[in-house]
mmCIF file with all atom_site columns, C-alpha atoms and ligand atoms in Angstrom:
data_model
loop_
_atom_site.group_PDB
_atom_site.id
_atom_site.type_symbol
_atom_site.label_atom_id
_atom_site.label_alt_id
_atom_site.label_comp_id
_atom_site.label_asym_id
_atom_site.label_entity_id
_atom_site.label_seq_id
_atom_site.pdbx_PDB_ins_code
_atom_site.Cartn_x
_atom_site.Cartn_y
_atom_site.Cartn_z
_atom_site.occupancy
_atom_site.B_iso_or_equiv
_atom_site.pdbx_formal_charge
_atom_site.auth_seq_id
_atom_site.auth_comp_id
_atom_site.auth_asym_id
_atom_site.auth_atom_id
_atom_site.pdbx_PDB_model_num
ATOM   1   C CA . UNK A 1 1   ? -0.089  -0.075 -0.015 1.00 82.00 ? 1   UNK A CA 1
ATOM   2   C CA . UNK A 1 2   ? 1.183   3.669  -0.725 1.00 89.00 ? 2   UNK A CA 1
ATOM   3   C CA . UNK A 1 3   ? 0.268   5.616  2.542  1.00 95.00 ? 3   UNK A CA 1
ATOM   4   C CA . UNK A 1 4   ? 2.745   7.638  4.017  1.00 97.00 ? 4   UNK A CA 1
ATOM   5   C CA . UNK A 1 5   ? 3.180   6.866  7.789  1.00 98.00 ? 5   UNK A CA 1
ATOM   6   C CA . UNK A 1 6   ? 4.655   9.097  10.462 1.00 98.00 ? 6   UNK A CA 1
ATOM   7   C CA . UNK A 1 7   ? 6.162   7.525  13.721 1.00 98.00 ? 7   UNK A CA 1
ATOM   8   C CA . UNK A 1 8   ? 8.274   8.922  16.558 1.00 98.00 ? 8   UNK A CA 1
ATOM   9   C CA . UNK A 1 9   ? 8.265   9.903  20.337 1.00 98.00 ? 9   UNK A CA 1
ATOM   10  C CA . UNK A 1 10  ? 5.494   12.074 21.700 1.00 96.00 ? 10  UNK A CA 1
ATOM   11  C CA . UNK A 1 11  ? 6.340   15.774 20.663 1.00 95.00 ? 11  UNK A CA 1
ATOM   12  C CA . UNK A 1 12  ? 8.289   14.918 17.673 1.00 97.00 ? 12  UNK A CA 1
ATOM   13  C CA . UNK A 1 13  ? 5.831   16.639 15.497 1.00 96.00 ? 13  UNK A CA 1
ATOM   14  C CA . UNK A 1 14  ? 3.869   13.793 13.878 1.00 97.00 ? 14  UNK A CA 1
ATOM   15  C CA . UNK A 1 15  ? 0.531   15.608 14.089 1.00 95.00 ? 15  UNK A CA 1
ATOM   16  C CA . UNK A 1 16  ? 1.566   18.799 12.547 1.00 96.00 ? 16  UNK A CA 1
ATOM   17  C CA . UNK A 1 17  ? 3.898   17.335 9.938  1.00 97.00 ? 17  UNK A CA 1
ATOM   18  C CA . UNK A 1 18  ? 0.995   15.161 9.052  1.00 97.00 ? 18  UNK A CA 1
ATOM   19  C CA . UNK A 1 19  ? -1.514  17.978 8.737  1.00 97.00 ? 19  UNK A CA 1
ATOM   20  C CA . UNK A 1 20  ? 0.870   20.132 6.707  1.00 97.00 ? 20  UNK A CA 1
ATOM   21  C CA . UNK A 1 21  ? 1.841   17.118 4.390  1.00 97.00 ? 21  UNK A CA 1
ATOM   22  C CA . UNK A 1 22  ? -1.712  16.587 3.725  1.00 97.00 ? 22  UNK A CA 1
ATOM   23  C CA . UNK A 1 23  ? -1.948  20.100 2.311  1.00 96.00 ? 23  UNK A CA 1
ATOM   24  C CA . UNK A 1 24  ? 1.068   19.735 0.152  1.00 95.00 ? 24  UNK A CA 1
ATOM   25  C CA . UNK A 1 25  ? 0.418   16.290 -1.268 1.00 94.00 ? 25  UNK A CA 1
ATOM   26  C CA . UNK A 1 26  ? -3.256  16.465 -1.434 1.00 95.00 ? 26  UNK A CA 1
ATOM   27  C CA . UNK A 1 27  ? -3.929  13.456 0.602  1.00 95.00 ? 27  UNK A CA 1
ATOM   28  C CA . UNK A 1 28  ? -6.331  12.860 3.612  1.00 96.00 ? 28  UNK A CA 1
ATOM   29  C CA . UNK A 1 29  ? -4.561  12.615 6.879  1.00 97.00 ? 29  UNK A CA 1
ATOM   30  C CA . UNK A 1 30  ? -5.564  10.376 9.747  1.00 96.00 ? 30  UNK A CA 1
ATOM   31  C CA . UNK A 1 31  ? -4.145  10.325 13.294 1.00 97.00 ? 31  UNK A CA 1
ATOM   32  C CA . UNK A 1 32  ? -4.445  6.990  15.159 1.00 97.00 ? 32  UNK A CA 1
ATOM   33  C CA . UNK A 1 33  ? -4.876  8.911  18.556 1.00 97.00 ? 33  UNK A CA 1
ATOM   34  C CA . UNK A 1 34  ? -7.644  11.105 17.544 1.00 96.00 ? 34  UNK A CA 1
ATOM   35  C CA . UNK A 1 35  ? -9.577  8.175  15.552 1.00 97.00 ? 35  UNK A CA 1
ATOM   36  C CA . UNK A 1 36  ? -9.407  6.038  18.565 1.00 98.00 ? 36  UNK A CA 1
ATOM   37  C CA . UNK A 1 37  ? -10.705 8.824  20.871 1.00 98.00 ? 37  UNK A CA 1
ATOM   38  C CA . UNK A 1 38  ? -13.558 9.460  18.344 1.00 98.00 ? 38  UNK A CA 1
ATOM   39  C CA . UNK A 1 39  ? -14.514 5.662  18.418 1.00 97.00 ? 39  UNK A CA 1
ATOM   40  C CA . UNK A 1 40  ? -14.359 5.535  22.201 1.00 97.00 ? 40  UNK A CA 1
ATOM   41  C CA . UNK A 1 41  ? -15.968 8.776  22.796 1.00 98.00 ? 41  UNK A CA 1
ATOM   42  C CA . UNK A 1 42  ? -13.334 9.609  25.375 1.00 97.00 ? 42  UNK A CA 1
ATOM   43  C CA . UNK A 1 43  ? -9.902  10.844 25.708 1.00 97.00 ? 43  UNK A CA 1
ATOM   44  C CA . UNK A 1 44  ? -6.757  8.671  25.895 1.00 97.00 ? 44  UNK A CA 1
ATOM   45  C CA . UNK A 1 45  ? -6.268  10.179 29.484 1.00 95.00 ? 45  UNK A CA 1
ATOM   46  C CA . UNK A 1 46  ? -9.557  8.517  30.315 1.00 97.00 ? 46  UNK A CA 1
ATOM   47  C CA . UNK A 1 47  ? -8.949  5.288  28.779 1.00 97.00 ? 47  UNK A CA 1
ATOM   48  C CA . UNK A 1 48  ? -5.440  4.940  30.674 1.00 96.00 ? 48  UNK A CA 1
ATOM   49  C CA . UNK A 1 49  ? -7.107  5.890  33.846 1.00 96.00 ? 49  UNK A CA 1
ATOM   50  C CA . UNK A 1 50  ? -10.169 3.469  33.465 1.00 97.00 ? 50  UNK A CA 1
ATOM   51  C CA . UNK A 1 51  ? -9.051  0.684  31.556 1.00 97.00 ? 51  UNK A CA 1
ATOM   52  C CA . UNK A 1 52  ? -5.107  0.884  31.649 1.00 97.00 ? 52  UNK A CA 1
ATOM   53  C CA . UNK A 1 53  ? -2.448  1.085  29.090 1.00 96.00 ? 53  UNK A CA 1
ATOM   54  C CA . UNK A 1 54  ? -2.799  -2.295 27.691 1.00 97.00 ? 54  UNK A CA 1
ATOM   55  C CA . UNK A 1 55  ? -6.630  -1.548 26.618 1.00 98.00 ? 55  UNK A CA 1
ATOM   56  C CA . UNK A 1 56  ? -5.344  1.340  24.701 1.00 98.00 ? 56  UNK A CA 1
ATOM   57  C CA . UNK A 1 57  ? -2.547  -0.423 23.138 1.00 97.00 ? 57  UNK A CA 1
ATOM   58  C CA . UNK A 1 58  ? -5.047  -3.117 21.950 1.00 98.00 ? 58  UNK A CA 1
ATOM   59  C CA . UNK A 1 59  ? -7.389  -0.361 20.506 1.00 98.00 ? 59  UNK A CA 1
ATOM   60  C CA . UNK A 1 60  ? -4.367  0.732  18.539 1.00 98.00 ? 60  UNK A CA 1
ATOM   61  C CA . UNK A 1 61  ? -3.511  -2.763 17.174 1.00 98.00 ? 61  UNK A CA 1
ATOM   62  C CA . UNK A 1 62  ? -7.404  -3.344 16.213 1.00 97.00 ? 62  UNK A CA 1
ATOM   63  C CA . UNK A 1 63  ? -7.241  0.138  14.579 1.00 97.00 ? 63  UNK A CA 1
ATOM   64  C CA . UNK A 1 64  ? -4.177  -0.729 12.342 1.00 97.00 ? 64  UNK A CA 1
ATOM   65  C CA . UNK A 1 65  ? -5.857  -3.940 11.237 1.00 96.00 ? 65  UNK A CA 1
ATOM   66  C CA . UNK A 1 66  ? -8.930  -2.061 10.018 1.00 95.00 ? 66  UNK A CA 1
ATOM   67  C CA . UNK A 1 67  ? -6.828  0.510  8.336  1.00 95.00 ? 67  UNK A CA 1
ATOM   68  C CA . UNK A 1 68  ? -4.940  -2.432 6.644  1.00 93.00 ? 68  UNK A CA 1
ATOM   69  C CA . UNK A 1 69  ? -8.163  -3.787 5.149  1.00 92.00 ? 69  UNK A CA 1
ATOM   70  C CA . UNK A 1 70  ? -9.208  -0.386 3.796  1.00 88.00 ? 70  UNK A CA 1
ATOM   71  C CA . UNK A 1 71  ? -8.172  1.298  0.665  1.00 84.00 ? 71  UNK A CA 1
ATOM   72  C CA . UNK A 1 72  ? -6.995  4.933  -0.205 1.00 84.00 ? 72  UNK A CA 1
ATOM   73  C CA . UNK A 1 73  ? -3.622  6.623  -0.262 1.00 89.00 ? 73  UNK A CA 1
ATOM   74  C CA . UNK A 1 74  ? -3.325  8.591  2.961  1.00 95.00 ? 74  UNK A CA 1
ATOM   75  C CA . UNK A 1 75  ? -0.962  10.178 5.517  1.00 97.00 ? 75  UNK A CA 1
ATOM   76  C CA . UNK A 1 76  ? -1.299  8.415  8.804  1.00 97.00 ? 76  UNK A CA 1
ATOM   77  C CA . UNK A 1 77  ? 0.341   9.749  11.890 1.00 97.00 ? 77  UNK A CA 1
ATOM   78  C CA . UNK A 1 78  ? 0.394   7.230  14.845 1.00 97.00 ? 78  UNK A CA 1
ATOM   79  C CA . UNK A 1 79  ? 0.861   7.313  18.556 1.00 97.00 ? 79  UNK A CA 1
ATOM   80  C CA . UNK A 1 80  ? 4.311   7.540  19.940 1.00 97.00 ? 80  UNK A CA 1
ATOM   81  C CA . UNK A 1 81  ? 3.743   3.700  21.489 1.00 97.00 ? 81  UNK A CA 1
ATOM   82  C CA . UNK A 1 82  ? 2.321   2.244  18.620 1.00 98.00 ? 82  UNK A CA 1
ATOM   83  C CA . UNK A 1 83  ? 5.357   0.867  16.885 1.00 98.00 ? 83  UNK A CA 1
ATOM   84  C CA . UNK A 1 84  ? 6.625   -0.752 20.037 1.00 97.00 ? 84  UNK A CA 1
ATOM   85  C CA . UNK A 1 85  ? 4.451   -4.006 19.354 1.00 96.00 ? 85  UNK A CA 1
ATOM   86  C CA . UNK A 1 86  ? 5.975   -6.489 16.578 1.00 96.00 ? 86  UNK A CA 1
ATOM   87  C CA . UNK A 1 87  ? 2.669   -7.002 14.950 1.00 96.00 ? 87  UNK A CA 1
ATOM   88  C CA . UNK A 1 88  ? 2.099   -3.218 14.657 1.00 97.00 ? 88  UNK A CA 1
ATOM   89  C CA . UNK A 1 89  ? 5.432   -2.819 13.016 1.00 97.00 ? 89  UNK A CA 1
ATOM   90  C CA . UNK A 1 90  ? 4.518   -5.422 10.479 1.00 97.00 ? 90  UNK A CA 1
ATOM   91  C CA . UNK A 1 91  ? 1.196   -3.745 9.729  1.00 97.00 ? 91  UNK A CA 1
ATOM   92  C CA . UNK A 1 92  ? 2.901   -0.243 9.426  1.00 97.00 ? 92  UNK A CA 1
ATOM   93  C CA . UNK A 1 93  ? 5.125   -1.830 6.732  1.00 96.00 ? 93  UNK A CA 1
ATOM   94  C CA . UNK A 1 94  ? 2.344   -3.159 4.827  1.00 95.00 ? 94  UNK A CA 1
ATOM   95  C CA . UNK A 1 95  ? 0.445   0.100  5.026  1.00 96.00 ? 95  UNK A CA 1
ATOM   96  C CA . UNK A 1 96  ? 3.285   2.044  3.220  1.00 95.00 ? 96  UNK A CA 1
ATOM   97  C CA . UNK A 1 97  ? 6.459   4.175  3.725  1.00 96.00 ? 97  UNK A CA 1
ATOM   98  C CA . UNK A 1 98  ? 7.152   4.479  7.387  1.00 97.00 ? 98  UNK A CA 1
ATOM   99  C CA . UNK A 1 99  ? 8.969   7.698  8.327  1.00 98.00 ? 99  UNK A CA 1
ATOM   100 C CA . UNK A 1 100 ? 10.550  7.976  11.764 1.00 98.00 ? 100 UNK A CA 1
ATOM   101 C CA . UNK A 1 101 ? 10.600  11.816 13.129 1.00 98.00 ? 101 UNK A CA 1
ATOM   102 C CA . UNK A 1 102 ? 13.715  11.355 15.316 1.00 98.00 ? 102 UNK A CA 1
ATOM   103 C CA . UNK A 1 103 ? 13.928  14.167 18.044 1.00 98.00 ? 103 UNK A CA 1
ATOM   104 C CA . UNK A 1 104 ? 16.301  14.296 21.015 1.00 97.00 ? 104 UNK A CA 1
ATOM   105 C CA . UNK A 1 105 ? 15.239  14.227 24.573 1.00 97.00 ? 105 UNK A CA 1
ATOM   106 C CA . UNK A 1 106 ? 15.688  18.026 24.849 1.00 96.00 ? 106 UNK A CA 1
ATOM   107 C CA . UNK A 1 107 ? 13.674  19.022 21.889 1.00 96.00 ? 107 UNK A CA 1
ATOM   108 C CA . UNK A 1 108 ? 10.965  16.744 23.120 1.00 97.00 ? 108 UNK A CA 1
ATOM   109 C CA . UNK A 1 109 ? 10.774  18.158 26.577 1.00 96.00 ? 109 UNK A CA 1
ATOM   110 C CA . UNK A 1 110 ? 10.649  21.744 25.234 1.00 95.00 ? 110 UNK A CA 1
ATOM   111 C CA . UNK A 1 111 ? 7.592   20.781 23.056 1.00 93.00 ? 111 UNK A CA 1
ATOM   112 C CA . UNK A 1 112 ? 5.671   18.695 25.684 1.00 94.00 ? 112 UNK A CA 1
ATOM   113 C CA . UNK A 1 113 ? 6.717   20.452 29.052 1.00 92.00 ? 113 UNK A CA 1
ATOM   114 C CA . UNK A 1 114 ? 3.136   22.304 29.451 1.00 92.00 ? 114 UNK A CA 1
ATOM   115 C CA . UNK A 1 115 ? 1.156   19.392 27.991 1.00 91.00 ? 115 UNK A CA 1
ATOM   116 C CA . UNK A 1 116 ? -1.370  17.598 30.213 1.00 91.00 ? 116 UNK A CA 1
ATOM   117 C CA . UNK A 1 117 ? -2.918  15.240 27.742 1.00 92.00 ? 117 UNK A CA 1
ATOM   118 C CA . UNK A 1 118 ? -0.289  12.491 27.746 1.00 93.00 ? 118 UNK A CA 1
ATOM   119 C CA . UNK A 1 119 ? -0.676  10.252 30.632 1.00 91.00 ? 119 UNK A CA 1
ATOM   120 C CA . UNK A 1 120 ? 2.921   8.724  30.314 1.00 93.00 ? 120 UNK A CA 1
ATOM   121 C CA . UNK A 1 121 ? 4.439   12.160 31.109 1.00 92.00 ? 121 UNK A CA 1
ATOM   122 C CA . UNK A 1 122 ? 2.411   13.347 33.991 1.00 91.00 ? 122 UNK A CA 1
ATOM   123 C CA . UNK A 1 123 ? 4.750   12.177 36.771 1.00 89.00 ? 123 UNK A CA 1
ATOM   124 C CA . UNK A 1 124 ? 7.162   14.185 38.828 1.00 90.00 ? 124 UNK A CA 1
ATOM   125 C CA . UNK A 1 125 ? 9.997   13.947 36.376 1.00 93.00 ? 125 UNK A CA 1
ATOM   126 C CA . UNK A 1 126 ? 9.080   14.114 32.819 1.00 94.00 ? 126 UNK A CA 1
ATOM   127 C CA . UNK A 1 127 ? 12.723  14.856 31.549 1.00 95.00 ? 127 UNK A CA 1
ATOM   128 C CA . UNK A 1 128 ? 13.753  11.675 33.099 1.00 95.00 ? 128 UNK A CA 1
ATOM   129 C CA . UNK A 1 129 ? 10.921  9.692  31.880 1.00 95.00 ? 129 UNK A CA 1
ATOM   130 C CA . UNK A 1 130 ? 11.260  11.059 28.418 1.00 97.00 ? 130 UNK A CA 1
ATOM   131 C CA . UNK A 1 131 ? 14.982  10.173 28.419 1.00 97.00 ? 131 UNK A CA 1
ATOM   132 C CA . UNK A 1 132 ? 14.525  6.640  29.729 1.00 96.00 ? 132 UNK A CA 1
ATOM   133 C CA . UNK A 1 133 ? 11.347  5.843  27.419 1.00 96.00 ? 133 UNK A CA 1
ATOM   134 C CA . UNK A 1 134 ? 13.285  7.281  24.482 1.00 97.00 ? 134 UNK A CA 1
ATOM   135 C CA . UNK A 1 135 ? 16.261  5.126  25.076 1.00 97.00 ? 135 UNK A CA 1
ATOM   136 C CA . UNK A 1 136 ? 14.036  2.124  25.309 1.00 96.00 ? 136 UNK A CA 1
ATOM   137 C CA . UNK A 1 137 ? 12.123  2.988  22.136 1.00 97.00 ? 137 UNK A CA 1
ATOM   138 C CA . UNK A 1 138 ? 14.529  4.499  19.692 1.00 97.00 ? 138 UNK A CA 1
ATOM   139 C CA . UNK A 1 139 ? 15.670  0.846  18.129 1.00 96.00 ? 139 UNK A CA 1
ATOM   140 C CA . UNK A 1 140 ? 11.939  0.068  17.949 1.00 96.00 ? 140 UNK A CA 1
ATOM   141 C CA . UNK A 1 141 ? 11.358  3.095  15.907 1.00 98.00 ? 141 UNK A CA 1
ATOM   142 C CA . UNK A 1 142 ? 14.496  2.676  13.803 1.00 96.00 ? 142 UNK A CA 1
ATOM   143 C CA . UNK A 1 143 ? 13.324  -1.061 13.152 1.00 95.00 ? 143 UNK A CA 1
ATOM   144 C CA . UNK A 1 144 ? 9.923   -0.008 12.141 1.00 96.00 ? 144 UNK A CA 1
ATOM   145 C CA . UNK A 1 145 ? 11.086  2.761  9.779  1.00 98.00 ? 145 UNK A CA 1
ATOM   146 C CA . UNK A 1 146 ? 12.108  2.815  6.230  1.00 97.00 ? 146 UNK A CA 1
ATOM   147 C CA . UNK A 1 147 ? 13.360  6.534  6.412  1.00 97.00 ? 147 UNK A CA 1
ATOM   148 C CA . UNK A 1 148 ? 14.525  8.369  9.691  1.00 98.00 ? 148 UNK A CA 1
ATOM   149 C CA . UNK A 1 149 ? 14.373  12.203 9.449  1.00 97.00 ? 149 UNK A CA 1
ATOM   150 C CA . UNK A 1 150 ? 16.395  14.145 12.206 1.00 97.00 ? 150 UNK A CA 1
ATOM   151 C CA . UNK A 1 151 ? 14.014  16.826 13.044 1.00 97.00 ? 151 UNK A CA 1
ATOM   152 C CA . UNK A 1 152 ? 16.225  18.668 15.694 1.00 97.00 ? 152 UNK A CA 1
ATOM   153 C CA . UNK A 1 153 ? 16.619  22.369 14.859 1.00 95.00 ? 153 UNK A CA 1
ATOM   154 C CA . UNK A 1 154 ? 14.673  22.076 11.722 1.00 96.00 ? 154 UNK A CA 1
ATOM   155 C CA . UNK A 1 155 ? 11.663  24.090 10.703 1.00 96.00 ? 155 UNK A CA 1
ATOM   156 C CA . UNK A 1 156 ? 8.492   22.360 9.644  1.00 96.00 ? 156 UNK A CA 1
ATOM   157 C CA . UNK A 1 157 ? 9.125   23.426 6.021  1.00 96.00 ? 157 UNK A CA 1
ATOM   158 C CA . UNK A 1 158 ? 12.603  21.727 5.994  1.00 97.00 ? 158 UNK A CA 1
ATOM   159 C CA . UNK A 1 159 ? 11.110  18.417 7.221  1.00 98.00 ? 159 UNK A CA 1
ATOM   160 C CA . UNK A 1 160 ? 8.431   18.424 4.979  1.00 97.00 ? 160 UNK A CA 1
ATOM   161 C CA . UNK A 1 161 ? 10.723  18.904 1.936  1.00 96.00 ? 161 UNK A CA 1
ATOM   162 C CA . UNK A 1 162 ? 12.590  16.018 3.093  1.00 97.00 ? 162 UNK A CA 1
ATOM   163 C CA . UNK A 1 163 ? 9.704   13.714 3.343  1.00 97.00 ? 163 UNK A CA 1
ATOM   164 C CA . UNK A 1 164 ? 8.457   14.834 0.018  1.00 95.00 ? 164 UNK A CA 1
ATOM   165 C CA . UNK A 1 165 ? 11.676  14.040 -1.538 1.00 94.00 ? 165 UNK A CA 1
ATOM   166 C CA . UNK A 1 166 ? 11.228  10.456 -0.413 1.00 94.00 ? 166 UNK A CA 1
ATOM   167 C CA . UNK A 1 167 ? 7.804   10.227 -1.308 1.00 90.00 ? 167 UNK A CA 1
ATOM   168 C CA . UNK A 1 168 ? 8.372   11.567 -4.666 1.00 79.00 ? 168 UNK A CA 1
ATOM   169 C CA . UNK A 1 169 ? 11.225  8.909  -5.044 1.00 82.00 ? 169 UNK A CA 1
ATOM   170 C CA . UNK A 1 170 ? 14.059  11.326 -5.322 1.00 65.00 ? 170 UNK A CA 1
ATOM   171 C CA . UNK A 1 171 ? 15.302  10.644 -1.811 1.00 65.00 ? 171 UNK A CA 1
HETATM 172 C C1 . LIG B 2 .   ? 1.855   7.610  23.771 1.00 53.24 ? 1   LIG B C1 1
HETATM 173 C C2 . LIG B 2 .   ? 1.572   8.661  22.851 1.00 53.24 ? 1   LIG B C2 1
HETATM 174 C C3 . LIG B 2 .   ? 0.706   9.319  22.493 1.00 53.24 ? 1   LIG B C3 1
HETATM 175 C C4 . LIG B 2 .   ? -0.636  8.609  22.955 1.00 53.24 ? 1   LIG B C4 1
HETATM 176 C C5 . LIG B 2 .   ? -0.462  7.824  24.322 1.00 53.24 ? 1   LIG B C5 1
HETATM 177 C C6 . LIG B 2 .   ? 0.685   7.141  24.377 1.00 53.24 ? 1   LIG B C6 1
HETATM 178 C C7 . LIG B 2 .   ? 3.220   6.890  23.982 1.00 53.24 ? 1   LIG B C7 1
HETATM 179 O O1 . LIG B 2 .   ? 0.414   9.892  21.231 1.00 53.24 ? 1   LIG B O1 1
HETATM 180 O O2 . LIG B 2 .   ? -0.804  7.519  21.938 1.00 53.24 ? 1   LIG B O2 1
HETATM 181 O O3 . LIG B 2 .   ? -0.736  9.126  25.004 1.00 53.24 ? 1   LIG B O3 1
HETATM 182 O O4 . LIG B 2 .   ? 3.144   5.790  24.299 1.00 53.24 ? 1   LIG B O4 1
HETATM 183 O O5 . LIG B 2 .   ? 4.036   7.334  23.444 1.00 53.24 ? 1   LIG B O5 1
HETATM 184 P P1 . LIG B 2 .   ? 1.535   11.020 20.746 1.00 53.24 ? 1   LIG B P1 1
HETATM 185 O O6 . LIG B 2 .   ? 2.799   10.522 20.191 1.00 53.24 ? 1   LIG B O6 1
HETATM 186 O O7 . LIG B 2 .   ? 0.778   11.617 19.374 1.00 53.24 ? 1   LIG B O7 1
HETATM 187 O O8 . LIG B 2 .   ? 1.622   11.911 21.513 1.00 53.24 ? 1   LIG B O8 1
#
């Protein structure tokens, strides 16, 4: 399938890049977090609090399976934890070209420090949590990706230009 898929840690810019890319490429964009919230009629924080993280992870896998049975060429930005499951990584590959938006712990902290919607970062020491989670996840993201885009210090326009080159086959 020919979708463009954006993966990466929370705050790496997937949602914004997805939206802007959809204007540039004139393709619809889908955000797995938002779709799951719509289906469940509640926020991710509520899902984590009531039913636990595993429940949300199962919803992510179910949503990906559904996407892989549908047609259309889209941009799909996925929640930061979704590529951790092997089955999900396989499904992502089947869905299209996977881009890892790779950001440092410092870049991420600057972007998410005022955010209250991400349950995994609501503890006492979000900086340390980001560092340790990123260290655990980086290899998974790299394994899931066809292309890694270093986003540190880059404008959205630069990031979009890089992705577009690969989508057009010139990268
Ligand atoms: C998560 C990332 C979030 C969301 C949930 C869990 C994660 O998505 O799916 O809070 O485990 O990294 P974003 O990456 O879009 O913030």
